[in-house]
Amino acid sequence: MRRNPVQVSGDRIADPWGRRTPYGQGGQWPVRTDSCLAEGVREQDVHAWVRTASLLHSDGDAMDIAVRDGRIVGVRGRAGDRVNRGRLEPKDLYAWQANSSADRLTRPLVREGGRLVESDWPTAMDRIVTRSRELIGSQGPEAVAFYTSGQLFLEEYYTLAVLARAGIGTPHLDGNTRLCTATAAEALKQSFGSDGQPGSYEDIDHADAIALFGHNIAETQVVQWMRILDRLDGPDPPRLLCVDPRLTPVARRANVHLAPRPGTNVALLNALLGEVVRHGWTDPGFIARHTVGFEALRRQVEPCTARWASGICDVPAASIEEAAELLGTAGRLLSTVLQGFYQANQATAAAVQVNNLHLIRGMLGRPGAGVLQMNGQPTAENTRECGADGDLPGFRNWQNEAHVADLAHVWNVEPSAIPHDAPPTHAMKIFQLAEEGSVRMLWISATNPAVSLPELARIRSVLAREGLFTVVQDLFLTETARFADVVLPAATWGEKTGTFTNADRTVHLSEKAVDPPGEARPDLDVFLDYAARMGFEDKDGGRLVHWSGPEEAFEAWKRCSAGRPCDYTGLSYEKLRGPSGIQWPCTEHAPDGTDRLYGDGVDWAHPDRCETYGKDLVTGEPLGEEWYRSMNPDGKALIRPAPYIPPKEWPDESHPFHLTTGRTLYHFHTRTKTGRVPQLADAAPDVWVEIAAADAARLGLAEDDLVEVTTRRGALRGRLRIGSVRPGVLFVPFHYGYWDTPAGSAPAPGVPGRAANELIATVWDPVSKQPQFKTAAAALTLVGRDGGRDPDRPVPSAPPSAPPSA
Ligand SMILES: Nc1nc2c(c(=O)[nH]1)N[C@H]1C(S)=C(S)[C@@H](COP(=O)(O)OP(=O)(O)OC[C@H]3O[C@@H](n4cnc5c(=O)[nH]c(N)nc54)[C@H](O)[C@@H]3O)O[C@H]1N2
Ligand SMILES: Nc1nc2c(c(=O)[nH]1)N[C@H]1C(S)=C(S)[C@@H](COP(=O)(O)OP(=O)(O)OC[C@H]3O[C@@H](n4cnc5c(=O)[nH]c(N)nc54)[C@H](O)[C@@H]3O)O[C@H]1N2
Ligand SMILES: [Mo]
């Protein structure tokens, strides 16, 4: 018997998607209310239900937290919400238990004589403030850098953006969204002039074809997959296209599954676009009214036949033709794009080709016709819109002096106080600057780079550098926190109040249900405390950060968002206490929010309003204002072609496999929460390596063999799972760091570890600067059969990556 038994209807580990509620095209998705309560607690025993949404993926599944005697005792989906209509997925259902883990950080820690020791808030904050002042005084603001998250709240990012950009004046502020949705943002900017999700989840209700590009939605946005499954089981089901080198649950249900060689997405897309153009499946009226650049695309894709792409992608030409017909003849086409594109070779160029498909087919801005350049993390949208990533708040253009002046006006500072003579620094560069020694203080909040960044041996050496003062703000003593000079214990979901926005622009309010453990504090309080201690001022000597709680911070953000694509001015905490989350833009004129962008053309691409003047899709070089104005004087959508360029790293004799990495349904990232929840931890307790049956047979390998995967960067050991990837490919989930291993420490140099990122190179997309976690060359060797079994490394008890009932 495990700790913390809970009550859930059905076995949602074995059957993650639960009972079907079929519905037909254009109908409303039926309600199904899922819940999970601690053993022995009945609904009538619950003292309060507190409003929130899921913080373990980007769907924003709305739910209420059950509270009894000041403790969280369960969760229940919100039936009235537009996103999930009551449903919850396994992580939503079980992961609340992690909040009360015995090993939560409850006091600040500071490094003394090389060791982290318990301390108090005044001491810890004083060390941070003293070091900040020293460094800013001696080296300037650029000595200080911030690396934040896609998992904090809007109010926290906005506060951080203001204090970093206008308080300190450092360009070095980015989020782990760089690893996650930088390409989504960049692809939207390149096509539509500005970030901002065009589509809506309701498009699933209306589509007659759904195409998933490098997106294993069944495991990563599990509730929206339930929505697709319900459409598939209803009358007039949509046709499904899956583009993924693995036989995922999505691929199993697809009408057409294209399993390209990793890294060849642009070749495939160019052939698909070529077929669409050759068959005349375009919408010339839409192209003429709303776009520029079609001729260049036509020339680019003309020679890209299905047969040509077949040779590059190793996909049958007939399947490419079949996929093109599915895409080309649908009356209402919904496409989604995620990490199989964003983290692969030519990330932005590939994602932009999906936008091109929608532009040339006129599939935008109406029910069922839309594109979702997906987010991954629950609050990545807010990192981007608040400018806590490498962008300015409110999708403002750092190269447009009028935009900077407008932002300076909102903050009541001089425009020169906001660094904008070069692009804001991206995360990969921040770590490079820390490695080189020009960044001397790195404040890391709500992210675990010692597991999630590429090339971990290098990251460990950066974090361990003598001259680098590191602050880590987290719930647990993570692999990263162990390198810190100061560790700040944070409150999290359920313990603090704030808002966040999902992948289809739906804003939810998440309210405090219980007190945080010990002295843990909300991240907002920490940033506000820092701003107050640093004494940041506006140009009139007033307080730069003039708010003192979440609702005031939200009101301040509303002013900053006014008149921008992500306009929040029609929202309030009170309004967000209604039955459903609300999609931005939400204004006086659109008080109920906006379901789709670009129903009447692309209004943010005008040269005076756009967020970017464009980049070269091959080199990433900025194209400049002059180019943009001549290319797009009237501000239409931009059709941007790109040639296929093979990945730098390609299998060879010594490293014969393509290695790709990703997720399982049961875990979230570095498992700081899901690894502490018995039901989820048991479902996928350790790393594994997936291989095709033909490759296993050729090499004489069997299921469960202990194997070693090596690349030029490092090595990893795991158990073999046979059957779910295309030949020539290995897949490794990236969730497994070392905090819960018996040794509890990083692998010594040359010793194989278990984190996928021991293997991944520091290579990023030149346009979005997103690292390529999905394209590496690897070798595989057998380490041992039963005799080689490591008693401390249990074999997964259930098939963790693809539950059988797919
Ligand atoms: N259960 C669970 N859900 C999550 C998360 C989690 O950790 N666990 N994390 C959230 C976050 S932050 C994110 S970003 C999303 C990510 O969600 P997804 O992008 O759906 O997840 P991944 O597993 O990273 O990658 C998706 C697929 O890309 C495929 N792929 C790999 N290489 C290529 C390629 O070259 N071309 C193509 N076409 N496909 C390729 C992989 O086989 C994989 O099935 O999930 C979110 N939801
Ligand atoms: N090889 C490989 N690597 C990858 C990926 C891949 O597919 N393959 N995917 C990439 C992607 S898309 C992503 S998003 C990243 C994710 O990588 P990370 O962001 O490093 O992963 P998490 O485990 O989510 O880390 C979040 C941290 O924040 C803490 N936390 C949670 N809530 C709060 C809070 O309220 N306040 C504070 N202060 N802390 C909190 C958690 O305990 C945890 O330590 O990984 C990337 N790395
Ligand atoms: Mo992500």
mmCIF file with all atom_site columns, C-alpha atoms and ligand atoms in Angstrom, residues 180 339 377 663, ligand 3:
data_model
loop_
_atom_site.group_PDB
_atom_site.id
_atom_site.type_symbol
_atom_site.label_atom_id
_atom_site.label_alt_id
_atom_site.label_comp_id
_atom_site.label_asym_id
_atom_site.label_entity_id
_atom_site.label_seq_id
_atom_site.pdbx_PDB_ins_code
_atom_site.Cartn_x
_atom_site.Cartn_y
_atom_site.Cartn_z
_atom_site.occupancy
_atom_site.B_iso_or_equiv
_atom_site.pdbx_formal_charge
_atom_site.auth_seq_id
_atom_site.auth_comp_id
_atom_site.auth_asym_id
_atom_site.auth_atom_id
_atom_site.pdbx_PDB_model_num
ATOM   1 C  CA . CYS A 1 180 ? 9.799 25.976 -24.917 1.00 0.00 ? 180 CYS A CA 1
ATOM   2 C  CA . GLN A 1 339 ? 8.199 20.676 -29.906 1.00 0.00 ? 339 GLN A CA 1
ATOM   3 C  CA . GLN A 1 377 ? 4.280 25.630 -20.118 1.00 0.00 ? 377 GLN A CA 1
ATOM   4 C  CA . ARG A 1 663 ? 7.835 13.642 -22.649 1.00 0.00 ? 663 ARG A CA 1
HETATM 5 MO MO . MO  B 2 .   ? 8.020 23.562 -22.649 1.00 0.00 ? 3   MO  B MO 1
#
